[in-house]
XYZ file of C-alpha atoms in Angstrom:
543
model
C 11.574 -36.192 -23.731
C 12.871 -37.857 -26.871
C 14.989 -40.758 -25.807
C 16.845 -43.838 -26.894
C 17.428 -47.054 -25.048
C 19.039 -50.454 -25.328
C 17.484 -53.878 -25.156
C 19.629 -56.915 -24.496
C 18.614 -60.131 -26.222
C 21.324 -62.516 -25.061
C 21.925 -63.709 -21.549
C 20.176 -61.671 -18.875
C 21.925 -58.488 -17.834
C 21.057 -56.701 -14.614
C 19.558 -53.273 -15.137
C 21.951 -51.789 -12.633
C 25.458 -52.606 -11.436
C 27.257 -52.003 -8.204
C 30.185 -49.625 -8.076
C 33.442 -50.688 -6.491
C 32.996 -49.775 -2.837
C 36.500 -48.643 -1.929
C 35.624 -45.122 -0.816
C 37.572 -43.256 -3.532
C 36.803 -41.582 -6.871
C 33.294 -40.676 -5.755
C 33.559 -38.046 -8.461
C 35.789 -38.518 -11.522
C 39.482 -38.226 -10.627
C 41.360 -35.150 -11.804
C 45.105 -34.795 -12.128
C 48.116 -35.103 -14.423
C 49.828 -37.902 -16.342
C 52.817 -37.410 -18.661
C 52.114 -39.895 -21.448
C 50.583 -37.678 -24.154
C 53.390 -35.170 -23.688
C 56.458 -37.285 -22.862
C 55.509 -40.868 -23.755
C 57.616 -43.329 -21.710
C 60.609 -41.056 -21.146
C 59.361 -38.892 -18.261
C 62.062 -38.131 -15.715
C 61.831 -37.581 -11.996
C 62.558 -33.899 -12.565
C 59.601 -33.664 -14.923
C 57.277 -35.382 -12.442
C 58.376 -32.958 -9.743
C 57.966 -29.973 -12.062
C 54.461 -31.077 -13.001
C 53.490 -31.410 -9.349
C 54.774 -27.934 -8.611
C 52.967 -26.571 -11.675
C 49.644 -27.960 -10.464
C 50.167 -25.827 -7.370
C 51.628 -22.675 -8.936
C 49.101 -22.534 -11.763
C 46.171 -22.859 -9.399
C 45.083 -26.166 -10.897
C 45.231 -28.141 -7.663
C 42.673 -25.877 -5.999
C 40.263 -26.659 -8.850
C 40.472 -30.391 -8.196
C 43.511 -31.579 -10.157
C 45.016 -33.587 -7.322
C 46.710 -36.681 -8.740
C 50.254 -36.764 -10.120
C 50.469 -40.132 -11.836
C 53.378 -42.094 -13.208
C 53.149 -43.717 -16.621
C 55.325 -46.164 -18.534
C 59.097 -45.940 -18.307
C 59.560 -45.549 -14.548
C 59.735 -49.285 -13.920
C 62.755 -51.483 -13.696
C 63.233 -54.476 -15.983
C 64.145 -57.017 -13.335
C 62.794 -57.662 -9.872
C 64.880 -57.462 -6.736
C 66.223 -60.454 -4.841
C 62.915 -60.981 -3.045
C 60.820 -60.642 -6.195
C 59.804 -57.083 -5.419
C 58.973 -54.339 -7.925
C 61.842 -52.023 -8.864
C 62.246 -48.662 -10.560
C 64.730 -47.408 -13.132
C 67.291 -45.496 -11.093
C 68.395 -43.479 -14.131
C 64.839 -42.199 -14.556
C 63.925 -41.890 -10.863
C 67.331 -41.421 -9.168
C 65.951 -40.501 -5.750
C 63.545 -43.423 -5.741
C 59.801 -43.766 -5.832
C 59.247 -43.417 -2.067
C 61.048 -40.052 -2.123
C 59.044 -38.880 -5.149
C 55.828 -39.947 -3.464
C 56.774 -38.078 -0.300
C 57.564 -34.949 -2.291
C 54.215 -35.012 -4.063
C 52.378 -35.629 -0.806
C 54.278 -32.760 0.835
C 52.628 -30.434 -1.690
C 49.204 -31.624 -0.621
C 48.765 -33.674 -3.783
C 48.171 -37.367 -4.373
C 50.537 -39.853 -5.977
C 49.727 -42.441 -8.639
C 51.694 -45.383 -9.994
C 51.478 -47.244 -13.280
C 51.781 -50.939 -14.007
C 50.402 -53.600 -16.303
C 48.325 -56.751 -15.951
C 50.662 -58.603 -18.293
C 54.079 -60.245 -18.305
C 55.634 -56.935 -19.344
C 54.254 -53.406 -19.453
C 53.384 -51.216 -22.418
C 56.013 -49.038 -24.056
C 56.358 -46.808 -27.107
C 59.098 -48.806 -28.812
C 57.104 -51.685 -30.238
C 57.136 -53.822 -27.132
C 60.901 -54.115 -26.881
C 61.465 -52.262 -23.601
C 60.199 -55.120 -21.415
C 59.388 -53.006 -18.378
C 58.106 -55.023 -15.458
C 54.502 -56.154 -15.539
C 52.537 -57.371 -12.550
C 50.972 -60.593 -13.834
C 51.572 -63.242 -11.186
C 52.967 -60.685 -8.732
C 49.756 -58.819 -7.880
C 49.877 -59.172 -4.093
C 53.557 -58.307 -3.772
C 53.295 -55.341 -6.121
C 50.158 -53.937 -4.501
C 51.871 -54.127 -1.124
C 54.936 -52.317 -2.497
C 52.891 -49.509 -4.010
C 50.842 -49.095 -0.850
C 54.032 -48.907 1.221
C 55.290 -46.172 -1.096
C 52.147 -44.152 -0.503
C 50.335 -44.756 -3.790
C 46.866 -43.228 -4.046
C 46.128 -44.290 -7.630
C 46.996 -47.163 -9.955
C 46.707 -47.059 -13.739
C 46.793 -50.706 -14.798
C 47.519 -51.367 -18.459
C 46.932 -54.381 -20.723
C 50.067 -55.169 -22.761
C 51.492 -58.691 -22.876
C 48.313 -59.897 -21.176
C 48.297 -63.251 -23.005
C 51.965 -64.225 -22.917
C 55.508 -62.863 -23.141
C 55.423 -62.437 -26.924
C 51.918 -61.024 -27.539
C 52.523 -57.265 -27.087
C 49.145 -55.682 -27.943
C 46.137 -57.938 -28.504
C 42.733 -56.361 -29.172
C 41.122 -59.798 -29.436
C 42.839 -61.909 -26.785
C 41.927 -65.592 -26.446
C 41.497 -65.176 -22.697
C 39.202 -63.176 -20.447
C 41.232 -60.197 -19.323
C 38.691 -59.278 -16.649
C 40.298 -61.873 -14.384
C 43.606 -59.968 -14.430
C 41.876 -56.852 -13.170
C 39.834 -58.690 -10.546
C 43.040 -60.165 -9.133
C 44.637 -56.728 -8.844
C 41.435 -55.236 -7.416
C 41.534 -57.784 -4.619
C 45.264 -57.257 -4.056
C 44.761 -53.506 -3.697
C 41.852 -54.018 -1.324
C 43.975 -56.306 0.857
C 46.499 -53.504 1.438
C 43.774 -51.531 3.282
C 45.063 -48.352 1.612
C 42.524 -46.342 -0.400
C 43.842 -46.526 -3.963
C 41.949 -45.426 -7.059
C 41.983 -48.341 -9.503
C 42.113 -47.162 -13.125
C 41.453 -50.118 -15.424
C 43.277 -49.448 -18.695
C 42.160 -52.298 -20.994
C 41.509 -50.024 -24.033
C 37.851 -51.065 -24.283
C 38.786 -54.684 -24.995
C 35.954 -57.143 -24.282
C 33.389 -54.411 -23.597
C 34.422 -53.697 -19.984
C 31.421 -51.543 -19.104
C 29.311 -54.694 -19.365
C 31.502 -56.995 -17.206
C 30.556 -54.775 -15.367
C 33.850 -52.988 -14.795
C 32.083 -50.825 -12.207
C 32.532 -53.726 -9.767
C 36.202 -54.096 -10.675
C 37.683 -50.607 -10.963
C 36.947 -46.963 -10.306
C 37.232 -46.234 -14.013
C 37.683 -48.242 -17.180
C 38.993 -47.232 -20.553
C 36.245 -47.460 -23.151
C 38.474 -47.231 -26.238
C 41.924 -47.365 -27.726
C 44.272 -44.436 -27.052
C 43.308 -40.858 -27.823
C 46.909 -40.308 -28.950
C 49.588 -39.294 -29.352
C 49.268 -37.785 -31.808
C 45.960 -36.113 -31.068
C 43.422 -35.809 -33.876
C 39.781 -34.906 -34.396
C 39.267 -38.361 -35.905
C 40.343 -39.906 -32.602
C 37.726 -37.868 -30.760
C 35.013 -38.942 -33.204
C 35.956 -42.598 -32.701
C 35.834 -42.314 -28.910
C 32.586 -40.334 -28.856
C 30.876 -42.995 -30.962
C 32.186 -45.727 -28.668
C 30.633 -43.992 -25.666
C 27.114 -43.904 -27.157
C 25.847 -47.280 -25.838
C 27.444 -47.236 -22.379
C 26.750 -43.855 -20.771
C 24.339 -45.488 -18.323
C 27.181 -47.371 -16.620
C 28.829 -44.232 -15.204
C 28.003 -43.842 -11.533
C 29.383 -42.627 -8.246
C 32.773 -44.291 -7.746
C 32.834 -45.866 -11.236
C 33.415 -43.990 -14.491
C 33.726 -44.438 -18.228
C 37.297 -43.343 -19.004
C 37.560 -41.661 -22.411
C 41.370 -41.451 -21.996
C 43.610 -38.605 -20.938
C 43.229 -35.017 -22.085
C 44.986 -33.639 -25.155
C 44.345 -30.022 -24.152
C 47.588 -28.114 -24.661
C 49.030 -30.515 -27.235
C 49.398 -30.179 -30.993
C 46.946 -31.839 -33.346
C 43.749 -30.138 -32.166
C 42.634 -26.557 -32.738
C 41.580 -24.364 -29.839
C 37.915 -25.022 -30.633
C 38.504 -28.775 -30.850
C 40.303 -28.731 -27.507
C 37.386 -26.859 -25.947
C 34.903 -29.379 -27.350
C 37.122 -32.235 -26.159
C 37.352 -30.874 -22.612
C 33.668 -30.022 -22.293
C 32.509 -33.364 -23.658
C 34.899 -35.366 -21.444
C 33.742 -33.369 -18.437
C 30.030 -33.777 -19.111
C 30.498 -37.492 -19.838
C 32.007 -37.846 -16.343
C 35.333 -39.097 -17.654
C 38.372 -38.665 -15.403
C 40.026 -35.350 -16.271
C 43.703 -36.205 -16.441
C 45.818 -33.419 -17.947
C 48.540 -34.839 -20.190
C 50.544 -31.908 -21.483
C 53.736 -30.132 -20.450
C 52.688 -27.762 -17.675
C 55.980 -25.915 -17.351
C 54.925 -23.269 -19.879
C 51.254 -23.700 -20.796
C 49.539 -21.164 -23.024
C 46.820 -18.879 -21.760
C 44.441 -20.723 -24.090
C 45.321 -24.064 -22.468
C 44.799 -22.744 -18.959
C 41.537 -21.044 -19.862
C 40.158 -24.378 -21.015
C 41.513 -26.447 -18.135
C 40.479 -23.905 -15.486
C 36.891 -23.320 -16.597
C 35.118 -23.897 -13.297
C 31.691 -24.121 -14.935
C 32.819 -27.050 -17.089
C 34.684 -28.675 -14.199
C 31.480 -28.452 -12.153
C 29.742 -30.640 -14.752
C 32.372 -33.285 -14.236
C 32.225 -33.159 -10.455
C 28.428 -32.853 -10.175
C 27.155 -34.900 -7.244
C 24.337 -36.540 -9.223
C 27.058 -38.485 -11.062
C 25.079 -38.885 -14.294
C 26.787 -38.800 -17.672
C 25.393 -36.965 -20.637
C 23.833 -39.333 -23.159
C 23.328 -39.340 -26.902
C 20.117 -37.624 -28.010
C 20.325 -36.966 -31.728
C 22.758 -36.913 -34.630
C 22.287 -34.677 -37.627
C 24.755 -36.545 -39.810
C 27.770 -34.486 -40.883
C 26.182 -31.471 -39.179
C 25.925 -31.742 -35.390
C 25.364 -34.014 -32.412
C 23.143 -33.310 -29.423
C 23.978 -34.871 -26.053
C 22.393 -34.021 -22.697
C 22.117 -35.146 -19.105
C 20.710 -34.186 -15.708
C 22.526 -32.280 -12.953
C 22.089 -32.417 -9.184
C 20.303 -29.054 -8.975
C 17.557 -30.228 -11.324
C 18.953 -28.516 -14.391
C 20.090 -30.126 -17.643
C 23.370 -29.767 -19.488
C 23.273 -29.889 -23.278
C 26.408 -30.348 -25.395
C 26.089 -29.662 -29.113
C 29.067 -30.602 -31.311
C 29.674 -29.015 -34.712
C 30.778 -31.795 -37.082
C 31.122 -29.459 -40.053
C 34.566 -28.497 -41.292
C 33.597 -24.843 -41.273
C 32.715 -22.094 -38.859
C 29.010 -21.439 -39.232
C 25.715 -20.576 -37.641
C 24.386 -23.627 -35.785
C 20.824 -24.006 -34.499
C 20.078 -26.182 -31.473
C 16.487 -27.366 -31.206
C 15.420 -27.618 -27.571
C 13.025 -30.425 -28.473
C 16.072 -32.638 -29.026
C 16.578 -32.645 -25.254
C 12.878 -32.741 -24.442
C 12.096 -29.061 -23.871
C 10.014 -26.428 -25.590
C 11.653 -23.636 -23.587
C 14.251 -23.178 -20.849
C 16.472 -20.549 -19.271
C 20.036 -20.990 -20.487
C 23.589 -20.223 -19.426
C 26.538 -20.603 -21.785
C 28.983 -22.691 -19.739
C 31.957 -21.915 -21.947
C 31.684 -18.140 -21.602
C 29.482 -17.865 -18.504
C 27.030 -15.622 -20.344
C 23.397 -15.668 -19.289
C 21.249 -16.226 -22.384
C 17.873 -15.692 -20.769
C 14.825 -17.725 -21.746
C 15.129 -19.747 -24.935
C 11.986 -20.809 -26.767
C 12.049 -23.461 -29.464
C 15.663 -23.114 -30.525
C 18.953 -21.312 -30.025
C 21.299 -20.214 -32.803
C 24.949 -19.332 -32.354
C 28.074 -18.988 -34.456
C 30.296 -22.007 -33.798
C 33.874 -22.578 -34.905
C 35.020 -25.566 -36.942
C 34.453 -28.579 -34.641
C 33.477 -26.215 -31.855
C 30.608 -26.726 -29.467
C 27.757 -25.129 -27.598
C 27.528 -26.096 -23.926
C 24.376 -24.901 -22.176
C 22.986 -25.274 -18.694
C 19.204 -25.338 -19.010
C 16.994 -24.553 -16.029
C 13.242 -24.351 -15.650
C 12.730 -26.429 -18.748
C 9.178 -26.791 -20.061
C 8.653 -30.327 -21.359
C 7.913 -30.591 -25.064
C 5.353 -32.916 -26.614
C 6.692 -36.425 -27.094
C 6.121 -37.738 -30.638
C 3.882 -40.777 -31.034
C 5.288 -43.341 -33.469
C 3.689 -46.038 -35.567
C 6.167 -48.918 -35.795
C 6.924 -51.271 -38.676
C 8.899 -54.474 -38.175
C 11.859 -54.830 -40.518
C 11.297 -58.583 -40.795
C 7.604 -58.265 -41.741
C 6.673 -60.351 -44.787
C 5.232 -57.304 -46.539
C 8.679 -55.706 -46.808
C 11.137 -56.248 -49.662
C 14.595 -57.699 -48.992
C 16.868 -57.671 -52.026
C 20.502 -58.045 -53.071
C 21.495 -60.293 -50.195
C 19.635 -58.620 -47.324
C 18.294 -61.348 -45.040
C 16.610 -61.898 -41.716
C 18.635 -62.888 -38.654
C 17.129 -64.351 -35.504
C 18.535 -62.634 -32.422
C 16.301 -64.309 -29.864
C 13.059 -66.234 -29.680
C 11.131 -62.979 -29.942
C 13.374 -60.713 -31.994
C 14.372 -60.940 -35.640
C 16.371 -58.281 -37.484
C 17.255 -57.702 -41.120
C 20.985 -57.799 -41.797
C 23.309 -57.662 -44.789
C 21.777 -54.331 -45.704
C 24.285 -52.480 -47.871
C 27.003 -53.653 -50.260
C 24.205 -54.422 -52.702
C 21.613 -55.437 -50.130
C 18.510 -53.304 -49.587
C 15.661 -53.295 -47.094
C 12.422 -51.640 -48.220
C 9.582 -50.961 -45.809
C 6.344 -51.067 -47.807
C 2.896 -49.613 -47.107
C 4.214 -46.999 -44.689
C 1.608 -44.512 -43.549
C 2.364 -40.895 -44.466
C -0.670 -39.612 -42.579
C -3.290 -37.300 -43.943
C -0.848 -34.763 -45.384
C 2.447 -36.545 -46.072
C 5.453 -34.212 -46.310
C 8.377 -34.411 -43.886
C 8.207 -37.063 -41.173
C 10.285 -37.820 -38.086
C 11.555 -41.397 -38.326
C 12.889 -43.542 -35.497
C 15.125 -46.540 -36.176
C 15.903 -49.437 -33.839
C 19.018 -51.287 -34.943
C 21.956 -53.452 -33.915
C 25.493 -52.383 -34.782
C 28.351 -54.305 -33.186
C 30.968 -53.108 -35.665
C 33.403 -51.623 -33.147
C 36.976 -50.665 -34.018
C 40.175 -49.713 -32.224
C 41.551 -47.543 -35.031
C 40.140 -44.840 -37.258
C 38.093 -45.741 -40.335
C 35.731 -43.893 -42.660
C 33.047 -44.385 -40.007
C 34.826 -45.239 -36.760
C 32.496 -47.109 -34.401
C 29.535 -46.363 -36.651
C 27.902 -47.561 -39.835
C 26.264 -45.514 -42.549
C 22.743 -46.112 -43.774
C 21.284 -44.297 -46.769
C 17.541 -43.802 -46.457
C 15.242 -43.010 -49.350
C 11.531 -42.166 -49.196
C 9.476 -43.143 -52.235
C 12.547 -43.439 -54.428
C 13.845 -39.982 -53.578
C 17.488 -39.017 -53.078
C 18.981 -41.177 -50.303
C 19.905 -39.343 -47.102
C 22.923 -40.470 -45.088
C 22.447 -41.494 -41.445
C 25.612 -42.162 -39.467
C 24.610 -44.710 -36.811
C 26.931 -45.337 -33.829
C 27.566 -48.784 -32.417
C 24.894 -50.257 -30.166
C 27.437 -52.412 -28.308
C 30.529 -54.521 -28.960
C 28.306 -57.480 -29.828
C 25.459 -58.172 -32.225
C 22.705 -58.839 -29.700
C 22.110 -55.431 -28.106
C 19.619 -53.070 -29.700
C 19.879 -49.307 -29.980
C 16.386 -47.844 -29.881
C 15.336 -44.431 -31.129
C 17.819 -43.109 -33.703
C 15.957 -40.123 -35.138
C 15.998 -38.793 -38.705
C 13.648 -36.263 -40.333
C 13.003 -37.028 -43.995
C 10.855 -35.365 -46.673
C 8.981 -36.965 -49.525
C 6.074 -38.738 -47.867
C 2.724 -38.936 -49.611
C -0.604 -38.967 -47.845
C -1.894 -42.444 -47.080
C -0.391 -45.887 -46.637
C 1.423 -46.340 -49.932
C 4.850 -45.007 -48.982
C 8.138 -46.885 -49.194
C 11.240 -46.333 -47.067
C 14.352 -48.001 -48.444
C 17.667 -48.485 -46.623
C 20.891 -49.118 -48.518
C 24.613 -48.406 -48.574
C 26.419 -48.652 -51.916
C 29.903 -49.355 -50.541
C 29.604 -50.939 -47.083
C 27.175 -52.586 -44.715
C 24.604 -50.657 -42.697
C 23.441 -51.807 -39.243
C 20.995 -54.665 -38.804
C 17.482 -53.210 -38.491
C 14.752 -54.247 -36.091
C 12.034 -51.708 -36.786
C 11.115 -48.315 -38.194
C 8.914 -45.804 -36.408
C 7.091 -42.975 -38.174
C 5.796 -40.060 -36.103
C 2.198 -38.979 -36.597
């Protein structure tokens, strides 16, 4: 099977990590949270209505069990004993009564707080809702006594009382979450711990799996929702899919299904990708009058089954055809494989999925969006896909395809040409990369073997890209490289981040390029006229 991998060149990092052993979230949590629909103004009546809607719409029987509070429910001052309070104008009957109501429906109840001095809000940090920094034990005990089954723990005002949102804090925020983890454990109540640090300080590599049951990998998905937000989050997931495991999940943020900003096809892609990536599936739309389209997406049992699969393995990045489509895939407990193919084009069109991109020459396929049996596929599968739509296939009985054999060329080899500012950078005692490629800098691999016939070759690039972002850019959480063979027209390759640092290598980014000549006189040049490309370690050329 074609594959990619990461190598870590800094301090040693264990190949595996232990999940938080608190007995909950053994599969990704599913439920409802109001934020994407109501921001920080959700009332008790709306929480109660949402809980009842989970029942009446048949969502609870499909696994949507948690009804979670978000910002705005908290008080702004503590009680006389220092205890946590709620806003009685928002929750007039009190949190214990709301918790009891939700539990009476057979559902589970979640609270929201913050690991800072104050909590997050949607009014520029001026609300000053209570945070839990310095009050972790007391607050955990209060929530447990109220019957909390879930805690979403945010990251505003984490540094001090004036620093509202800090994406580069001068402190380690992991410690805030460890303190609350231990406080929750001391209550002896099983509480799902949702670490909401927005991807700050690369939580998957703490590893957050030993701190919480899920951890946010990125900044917010919205509101408002947008396709650009999804692209940013998908790129940020690329290097950390391996950290998802039973009881510990990459959290891609709450669902925008049912909200404005995304087309029906985009919402379907969003839901299917989140599910297959083993992200918590937290509905965040008004459920009092959902459309049939919304319910059809949220109630697709075949897609939900991907999310709740007992093998607990996320899909992983397989191949990007820049500006065309992505291919992601992962194993399922029954021995089958799920493949998710995303249409990046801004048009509805015929899209061809090559089975070799997931390591098969043939397989029997089921369309998990429609449920249609597609029979045996050989070589490829072509389907009409909407703008930003997707193909989601369950592949069984796959026949393994031939794995390409690559000849590798070191980027830092003296035979290559570095020009315009491109320069070598030592990553470790054994690894040197070429950086400052782009913005005038070029890296040219010389004397590349085109084989006996030349023509089109499959190339494999190993690179480092730590250029992560929390907002949308022209290439959010990716960098563009433009690759030219023998002076031909450069071809764009959109390369996702390899980590949130510049010492972790992404291995095996695949691009097929024409223009090779027979023999060992070929050149492969990498450039970018307007920005920097990743730092390159080596190039592989398939025989």
